[in-house]
Amino acid sequence: MPELPEVETVVRGLDRELRGKRLKDFVFLSQHLVSKQPATALSLENYYGKKIKKIWRRGKVIVFEFSGQLGLIVHLKMTGQLYFVCPDQLLDKHSHARMAFYGFKKELRFRDIRKFGYLNCLKVEEIQKKIQTELGPEPLEMNFQDFFSQLQRFGKKRIKGWLLDQKIIAGIGNIYSDEILFEAKISPERKTISLSPKEARNLYRAMKSVLKKAIELKGSSVSDYVDSLGQPGKFQKRHRVYGREGKPCFRCQGTTVQRKKICGRSAFFCPSCQS
Ligand SMILES: [Zn+2]
């Protein structure tokens, strides 16, 4: 699933190309996107001719802000892709929505093999409310005080699950939680309350450095992820534990990376380096 660095990369590409453009056409090609619209959703015709003010991200969600207070919230979920193509490029059965803009030769397509993703047409205000109630703070904007108090507050949670909980911190998923915990030398099974202030500080620093590096390298492509130009990321080449079960640990060499189900998810970690 695309996580913060991947979504950030997509958003930067979309905003760079589309800010200020007016929407010419917007079509859902698959019924499942229509049935995922909430009761308060606006119809697509409302968006025709509206100008894109900006495109931004919160956690793993993408928000298109149009003129007239119209918004579009997109979640890529497992296999969603948002990218530009030439309009004459053949539509395959996994392409579920398309958008065209005045004065812009390419069109934007939403492609999603597993169909867990969604595009919801809502007022910007409603999107903001939804984000406020459903998502915790941004990891790259959070200060250490807040980070530490959240660790205390959810003390019984295992640290792997704590990092994955979008209501506590928004944007981290399975790949980056493993990479962050490896960087911080903390076992994914630890209860958050057991972390010393020094360990918490290491975790906080690791969270920022891993995410920043991943954004710099335009995210990780482990399955379907591509950016707005259809290009894969490069951070998968830097993964130190994720997907490396049975391979020697890059840090201690002597131990092999293990995979274990923790908080319902696969966690990859080095049992020697991480305690
Ligand atoms: Zn190790």
mmCIF file of C-alpha atoms and ligand atoms in Angstrom:
data_model
loop_
_atom_site.group_PDB
_atom_site.id
_atom_site.type_symbol
_atom_site.label_atom_id
_atom_site.label_comp_id
_atom_site.label_asym_id
_atom_site.label_seq_id
_atom_site.Cartn_x
_atom_site.Cartn_y
_atom_site.Cartn_z
ATOM 1 C CA MET A 1 0.000 0.000 0.000
ATOM 2 C CA PRO A 2 1.325 3.464 -0.826
ATOM 3 C CA GLU A 3 2.339 5.208 2.405
ATOM 4 C CA LEU A 4 3.274 8.802 3.211
ATOM 5 C CA PRO A 5 6.401 9.031 0.979
ATOM 6 C CA GLU A 6 4.626 7.525 -2.037
ATOM 7 C CA VAL A 7 1.513 9.661 -1.606
ATOM 8 C CA GLU A 8 3.649 12.770 -1.067
ATOM 9 C CA THR A 9 5.496 12.032 -4.335
ATOM 10 C CA VAL A 10 2.227 11.600 -6.239
ATOM 11 C CA VAL A 11 0.786 14.795 -4.743
ATOM 12 C CA ARG A 12 3.847 16.888 -5.650
ATOM 13 C CA GLY A 13 3.611 15.668 -9.240
ATOM 14 C CA LEU A 14 -0.123 16.332 -9.467
ATOM 15 C CA ASP A 15 0.033 19.776 -7.892
ATOM 16 C CA ARG A 16 2.938 20.847 -10.080
ATOM 17 C CA GLU A 17 1.017 20.034 -13.272
ATOM 18 C CA LEU A 18 -2.573 20.767 -12.344
ATOM 19 C CA ARG A 19 -2.634 23.810 -10.065
ATOM 20 C CA GLY A 20 -4.610 26.537 -11.816
ATOM 21 C CA LYS A 21 -6.012 24.210 -14.493
ATOM 22 C CA ARG A 22 -9.745 24.018 -15.131
ATOM 23 C CA LEU A 23 -11.518 20.696 -15.258
ATOM 24 C CA LYS A 24 -12.941 19.836 -18.661
ATOM 25 C CA ASP A 25 -14.169 16.319 -18.066
ATOM 26 C CA PHE A 26 -14.465 13.943 -15.134
ATOM 27 C CA VAL A 27 -15.858 10.433 -15.543
ATOM 28 C CA PHE A 28 -16.154 7.341 -13.397
ATOM 29 C CA LEU A 29 -15.682 4.295 -15.587
ATOM 30 C CA SER A 30 -16.542 1.712 -12.929
ATOM 31 C CA GLN A 31 -19.650 1.299 -10.875
ATOM 32 C CA HIS A 32 -17.718 0.484 -7.697
ATOM 33 C CA LEU A 33 -16.467 4.087 -7.460
ATOM 34 C CA VAL A 34 -20.045 5.322 -7.659
ATOM 35 C CA SER A 35 -21.214 2.946 -4.948
ATOM 36 C CA LYS A 36 -18.383 4.083 -2.649
ATOM 37 C CA GLN A 37 -19.652 7.688 -2.705
ATOM 38 C CA PRO A 38 -20.969 8.773 0.700
ATOM 39 C CA ALA A 39 -24.555 10.023 1.034
ATOM 40 C CA THR A 40 -23.408 13.660 1.038
ATOM 41 C CA ALA A 41 -21.377 13.305 -2.161
ATOM 42 C CA LEU A 42 -21.758 15.874 -4.945
ATOM 43 C CA SER A 43 -22.359 14.807 -8.512
ATOM 44 C CA LEU A 44 -19.492 14.988 -10.985
ATOM 45 C CA GLU A 45 -21.200 17.655 -13.136
ATOM 46 C CA ASN A 46 -20.660 20.146 -10.315
ATOM 47 C CA TYR A 47 -16.934 19.955 -10.984
ATOM 48 C CA TYR A 48 -16.940 20.775 -14.686
ATOM 49 C CA GLY A 49 -15.201 24.080 -15.379
ATOM 50 C CA LYS A 50 -13.909 24.379 -11.818
ATOM 51 C CA LYS A 51 -10.314 25.416 -11.277
ATOM 52 C CA ILE A 52 -7.859 23.397 -9.217
ATOM 53 C CA LYS A 53 -6.648 25.625 -6.382
ATOM 54 C CA LYS A 54 -4.218 23.092 -4.939
ATOM 55 C CA ILE A 55 -3.624 19.419 -4.365
ATOM 56 C CA TRP A 56 -2.379 18.345 -0.964
ATOM 57 C CA ARG A 57 -1.917 15.350 1.278
ATOM 58 C CA ARG A 58 -2.797 14.340 4.828
ATOM 59 C CA GLY A 59 -1.507 10.951 5.959
ATOM 60 C CA LYS A 60 -2.150 8.635 3.048
ATOM 61 C CA VAL A 61 -5.059 10.605 1.577
ATOM 62 C CA ILE A 62 -4.904 12.976 -1.372
ATOM 63 C CA VAL A 63 -7.109 16.052 -1.500
ATOM 64 C CA PHE A 64 -7.944 18.018 -4.640
ATOM 65 C CA GLU A 65 -9.222 21.466 -3.797
ATOM 66 C CA PHE A 66 -11.315 23.075 -6.554
ATOM 67 C CA SER A 67 -12.807 26.536 -6.810
ATOM 68 C CA GLY A 68 -16.285 26.884 -5.332
ATOM 69 C CA GLN A 69 -15.276 24.989 -2.165
ATOM 70 C CA LEU A 70 -15.467 21.686 -4.022
ATOM 71 C CA GLY A 71 -13.131 18.935 -2.984
ATOM 72 C CA LEU A 72 -12.126 15.459 -3.985
ATOM 73 C CA ILE A 73 -10.607 13.037 -1.528
ATOM 74 C CA VAL A 74 -8.664 10.120 -2.986
ATOM 75 C CA HIS A 75 -7.340 7.087 -1.152
ATOM 76 C CA LEU A 76 -5.101 4.798 -3.190
ATOM 77 C CA LYS A 77 -5.431 1.953 -0.643
ATOM 78 C CA MET A 78 -3.623 -1.215 -1.814
ATOM 79 C CA THR A 79 -3.040 -0.810 -5.537
ATOM 80 C CA GLY A 80 -4.414 2.587 -6.571
ATOM 81 C CA GLN A 81 -2.482 4.701 -9.082
ATOM 82 C CA LEU A 82 -3.067 8.278 -10.218
ATOM 83 C CA TYR A 83 -1.036 9.229 -13.243
ATOM 84 C CA PHE A 84 -0.976 11.199 -16.464
ATOM 85 C CA VAL A 85 -1.295 9.545 -19.852
ATOM 86 C CA CYS A 86 -2.025 10.603 -23.420
ATOM 87 C CA PRO A 87 -5.802 10.538 -23.883
ATOM 88 C CA ASP A 88 -5.519 8.090 -26.778
ATOM 89 C CA GLN A 89 -3.789 5.502 -24.634
ATOM 90 C CA LEU A 90 -5.995 2.444 -24.385
ATOM 91 C CA LEU A 91 -8.086 2.133 -21.238
ATOM 92 C CA ASP A 92 -7.635 -1.232 -19.583
ATOM 93 C CA LYS A 93 -10.148 -2.916 -17.292
ATOM 94 C CA HIS A 94 -8.337 -1.615 -14.207
ATOM 95 C CA SER A 95 -8.784 2.059 -15.154
ATOM 96 C CA HIS A 96 -11.735 3.354 -13.148
ATOM 97 C CA ALA A 97 -11.771 7.129 -13.594
ATOM 98 C CA ARG A 98 -10.415 9.787 -15.923
ATOM 99 C CA MET A 99 -10.082 13.558 -15.718
ATOM 100 C CA ALA A 100 -9.295 16.019 -18.507
ATOM 101 C CA PHE A 101 -8.272 19.674 -18.157
ATOM 102 C CA TYR A 102 -8.416 22.741 -20.399
ATOM 103 C CA GLY A 103 -5.030 23.612 -21.876
ATOM 104 C CA PHE A 104 -3.487 20.328 -20.774
ATOM 105 C CA LYS A 105 -2.696 17.650 -23.302
ATOM 106 C CA LYS A 106 -2.604 14.670 -20.982
ATOM 107 C CA GLU A 107 -5.421 13.203 -18.940
ATOM 108 C CA LEU A 108 -5.324 11.953 -15.386
ATOM 109 C CA ARG A 109 -6.344 8.359 -14.805
ATOM 110 C CA PHE A 110 -7.153 6.414 -11.702
ATOM 111 C CA ARG A 111 -6.152 2.794 -12.017
ATOM 112 C CA ASP A 112 -6.670 0.234 -9.269
ATOM 113 C CA ILE A 113 -6.332 -3.527 -9.688
ATOM 114 C CA ARG A 114 -7.750 -4.577 -6.338
ATOM 115 C CA LYS A 115 -10.455 -1.883 -6.234
ATOM 116 C CA PHE A 116 -10.041 -0.919 -2.570
ATOM 117 C CA GLY A 117 -9.294 2.699 -3.443
ATOM 118 C CA TYR A 118 -11.888 5.449 -3.659
ATOM 119 C CA LEU A 119 -12.539 8.960 -4.983
ATOM 120 C CA ASN A 120 -15.108 10.852 -2.945
ATOM 121 C CA CYS A 121 -16.617 14.111 -4.191
ATOM 122 C CA LEU A 122 -17.250 16.270 -1.142
ATOM 123 C CA LYS A 123 -17.149 19.892 -0.054
ATOM 124 C CA VAL A 124 -13.684 20.902 1.133
ATOM 125 C CA GLU A 125 -15.138 21.689 4.550
ATOM 126 C CA GLU A 126 -16.494 18.166 4.895
ATOM 127 C CA ILE A 127 -13.159 16.680 3.870
ATOM 128 C CA GLN A 128 -11.407 18.798 6.481
ATOM 129 C CA LYS A 129 -13.807 17.613 9.185
ATOM 130 C CA LYS A 130 -13.329 13.994 8.155
ATOM 131 C CA ILE A 131 -9.552 14.366 8.295
ATOM 132 C CA GLN A 132 -9.708 16.037 11.671
ATOM 133 C CA THR A 133 -11.705 13.212 13.226
ATOM 134 C CA GLU A 134 -10.008 10.297 11.484
ATOM 135 C CA LEU A 135 -6.336 11.208 11.289
ATOM 136 C CA GLY A 136 -3.630 11.941 13.821
ATOM 137 C CA PRO A 137 -0.840 14.464 13.231
ATOM 138 C CA GLU A 138 1.684 14.386 10.409
ATOM 139 C CA PRO A 139 4.880 12.575 11.455
ATOM 140 C CA LEU A 140 7.137 15.139 9.795
ATOM 141 C CA GLU A 141 5.413 18.025 11.561
ATOM 142 C CA MET A 142 4.984 16.464 14.991
ATOM 143 C CA ASN A 143 7.196 17.739 17.801
ATOM 144 C CA PHE A 144 8.900 15.392 20.258
ATOM 145 C CA GLN A 145 6.694 16.426 23.191
ATOM 146 C CA ASP A 146 3.529 15.326 21.393
ATOM 147 C CA PHE A 147 5.202 12.201 20.114
ATOM 148 C CA PHE A 148 6.310 11.200 23.599
ATOM 149 C CA SER A 149 2.949 11.912 25.205
ATOM 150 C CA GLN A 150 1.200 9.768 22.569
ATOM 151 C CA LEU A 151 3.573 6.911 23.425
ATOM 152 C CA GLN A 152 2.551 7.231 27.077
ATOM 153 C CA ARG A 153 -1.127 7.614 26.311
ATOM 154 C CA PHE A 154 -1.359 4.373 24.327
ATOM 155 C CA GLY A 155 1.131 2.577 26.549
ATOM 156 C CA LYS A 156 -0.338 -0.892 26.201
ATOM 157 C CA LYS A 157 -0.087 -0.942 22.449
ATOM 158 C CA ARG A 158 2.824 -2.687 20.785
ATOM 159 C CA ILE A 159 5.040 -0.192 19.025
ATOM 160 C CA LYS A 160 4.420 -1.744 15.598
ATOM 161 C CA GLY A 161 0.661 -1.288 15.977
ATOM 162 C CA TRP A 162 1.126 2.168 17.472
ATOM 163 C CA LEU A 163 3.066 3.344 14.404
ATOM 164 C CA LEU A 164 0.416 1.868 12.096
ATOM 165 C CA ASP A 165 -2.536 3.490 13.873
ATOM 166 C CA GLN A 166 -3.617 6.360 11.595
ATOM 167 C CA LYS A 167 -5.453 8.060 14.464
ATOM 168 C CA ILE A 168 -2.216 8.375 16.440
ATOM 169 C CA ILE A 169 0.114 9.331 13.565
ATOM 170 C CA ALA A 170 -1.058 9.557 9.972
ATOM 171 C CA GLY A 171 0.786 8.145 6.984
ATOM 172 C CA ILE A 172 2.951 5.268 8.239
ATOM 173 C CA GLY A 173 2.199 1.730 7.022
ATOM 174 C CA ASN A 174 3.846 -1.661 7.060
ATOM 175 C CA ILE A 175 7.017 -0.849 5.125
ATOM 176 C CA TYR A 176 8.008 2.320 6.952
ATOM 177 C CA SER A 177 7.072 1.057 10.422
ATOM 178 C CA ASP A 178 9.541 -1.818 9.937
ATOM 179 C CA GLU A 179 12.246 0.421 8.518
ATOM 180 C CA ILE A 180 11.801 3.014 11.272
ATOM 181 C CA LEU A 181 11.955 0.391 14.041
ATOM 182 C CA PHE A 182 15.101 -1.130 12.541
ATOM 183 C CA GLU A 183 16.727 2.287 12.299
ATOM 184 C CA ALA A 184 15.812 2.990 15.940
ATOM 185 C CA LYS A 185 16.963 -0.516 17.046
ATOM 186 C CA ILE A 186 13.631 -1.170 18.735
ATOM 187 C CA SER A 187 11.762 -4.483 18.603
ATOM 188 C CA PRO A 188 8.302 -4.249 16.968
ATOM 189 C CA GLU A 189 6.856 -6.214 19.889
ATOM 190 C CA ARG A 190 7.736 -3.699 22.597
ATOM 191 C CA LYS A 191 4.894 -2.001 24.460
ATOM 192 C CA THR A 192 5.111 1.732 23.918
ATOM 193 C CA ILE A 193 5.108 2.459 27.661
ATOM 194 C CA SER A 194 8.329 0.446 28.029
ATOM 195 C CA LEU A 195 10.326 2.858 25.855
ATOM 196 C CA SER A 196 12.814 4.980 27.760
ATOM 197 C CA PRO A 197 12.983 8.685 26.880
ATOM 198 C CA LYS A 198 16.240 7.952 25.042
ATOM 199 C CA GLU A 199 14.625 5.161 23.008
ATOM 200 C CA ALA A 200 11.634 7.379 22.291
ATOM 201 C CA ARG A 201 13.995 10.075 21.056
ATOM 202 C CA ASN A 202 15.760 7.559 18.787
ATOM 203 C CA LEU A 203 12.423 6.390 17.426
ATOM 204 C CA TYR A 204 11.289 9.953 16.781
ATOM 205 C CA ARG A 205 14.517 10.735 14.911
ATOM 206 C CA ALA A 206 14.336 7.478 12.947
ATOM 207 C CA MET A 207 10.744 8.237 11.932
ATOM 208 C CA LYS A 208 11.738 11.603 10.508
ATOM 209 C CA SER A 209 14.934 10.462 8.810
ATOM 210 C CA VAL A 210 13.452 7.334 7.195
ATOM 211 C CA LEU A 211 10.413 9.203 5.858
ATOM 212 C CA LYS A 212 12.491 12.127 4.579
ATOM 213 C CA LYS A 213 14.947 9.838 2.808
ATOM 214 C CA ALA A 214 12.052 7.887 1.266
ATOM 215 C CA ILE A 215 10.456 11.099 -0.047
ATOM 216 C CA GLU A 216 13.806 12.131 -1.494
ATOM 217 C CA LEU A 217 13.946 8.821 -3.382
ATOM 218 C CA LYS A 218 10.291 9.143 -4.476
ATOM 219 C CA GLY A 219 8.956 6.293 -2.366
ATOM 220 C CA SER A 220 9.107 2.520 -2.531
ATOM 221 C CA SER A 221 7.753 0.441 -5.383
ATOM 222 C CA VAL A 222 7.149 -3.041 -4.044
ATOM 223 C CA SER A 223 3.972 -3.862 -5.946
ATOM 224 C CA ASP A 224 1.986 -1.405 -8.047
ATOM 225 C CA TYR A 225 3.135 1.962 -6.838
ATOM 226 C CA VAL A 226 4.056 4.536 -9.481
ATOM 227 C CA ASP A 227 4.219 8.329 -9.307
ATOM 228 C CA SER A 228 2.129 10.778 -11.355
ATOM 229 C CA LEU A 229 4.366 10.195 -14.371
ATOM 230 C CA GLY A 230 3.981 6.436 -14.107
ATOM 231 C CA GLN A 231 7.517 6.027 -12.735
ATOM 232 C CA PRO A 232 8.462 3.701 -9.846
ATOM 233 C CA GLY A 233 10.205 4.945 -6.700
ATOM 234 C CA LYS A 234 13.738 4.052 -5.649
ATOM 235 C CA PHE A 235 13.552 3.628 -1.889
ATOM 236 C CA GLN A 236 12.874 -0.143 -2.138
ATOM 237 C CA LYS A 237 16.579 -0.490 -2.935
ATOM 238 C CA ARG A 238 17.330 1.000 0.481
ATOM 239 C CA HIS A 239 15.018 -1.261 2.497
ATOM 240 C CA ARG A 240 17.026 -2.757 5.316
ATOM 241 C CA VAL A 241 14.503 -5.201 6.775
ATOM 242 C CA TYR A 242 11.187 -5.000 4.910
ATOM 243 C CA GLY A 243 10.802 -8.002 2.584
ATOM 244 C CA ARG A 244 14.215 -9.417 3.630
ATOM 245 C CA GLU A 245 13.115 -12.453 5.654
ATOM 246 C CA GLY A 246 15.883 -15.062 5.943
ATOM 247 C CA LYS A 247 18.560 -12.724 4.596
ATOM 248 C CA PRO A 248 21.514 -11.551 6.711
ATOM 249 C CA CYS A 249 20.981 -8.345 8.652
ATOM 250 C CA PHE A 250 22.782 -5.402 7.044
ATOM 251 C CA ARG A 251 23.825 -4.074 10.443
ATOM 252 C CA CYS A 252 25.073 -7.064 12.448
ATOM 253 C CA GLN A 253 25.623 -9.492 9.532
ATOM 254 C CA GLY A 254 25.474 -12.532 11.836
ATOM 255 C CA THR A 255 21.688 -12.720 12.267
ATOM 256 C CA THR A 256 19.005 -13.281 9.665
ATOM 257 C CA VAL A 257 16.022 -10.991 9.334
ATOM 258 C CA GLN A 258 12.866 -12.510 10.780
ATOM 259 C CA ARG A 259 9.233 -12.153 9.823
ATOM 260 C CA LYS A 260 6.527 -12.419 12.449
ATOM 261 C CA LYS A 261 2.855 -11.546 12.685
ATOM 262 C CA ILE A 262 2.491 -8.655 15.096
ATOM 263 C CA CYS A 263 -0.720 -6.654 15.520
ATOM 264 C CA GLY A 264 -2.173 -8.590 12.593
ATOM 265 C CA ARG A 265 0.573 -7.503 10.207
ATOM 266 C CA SER A 266 3.839 -8.996 9.013
ATOM 267 C CA ALA A 267 6.758 -7.402 10.791
ATOM 268 C CA PHE A 268 10.314 -7.778 9.489
ATOM 269 C CA PHE A 269 13.059 -7.199 12.032
ATOM 270 C CA CYS A 270 16.492 -8.274 13.234
ATOM 271 C CA PRO A 271 16.170 -10.049 16.606
ATOM 272 C CA SER A 272 19.785 -9.156 17.492
ATOM 273 C CA CYS A 273 19.881 -5.476 16.582
ATOM 274 C CA GLN A 274 16.372 -4.666 17.743
ATOM 275 C CA SER A 275 15.496 -5.144 21.391
HETATM 276 ZN ZN ZN B 1 21.054 -7.185 13.032
#
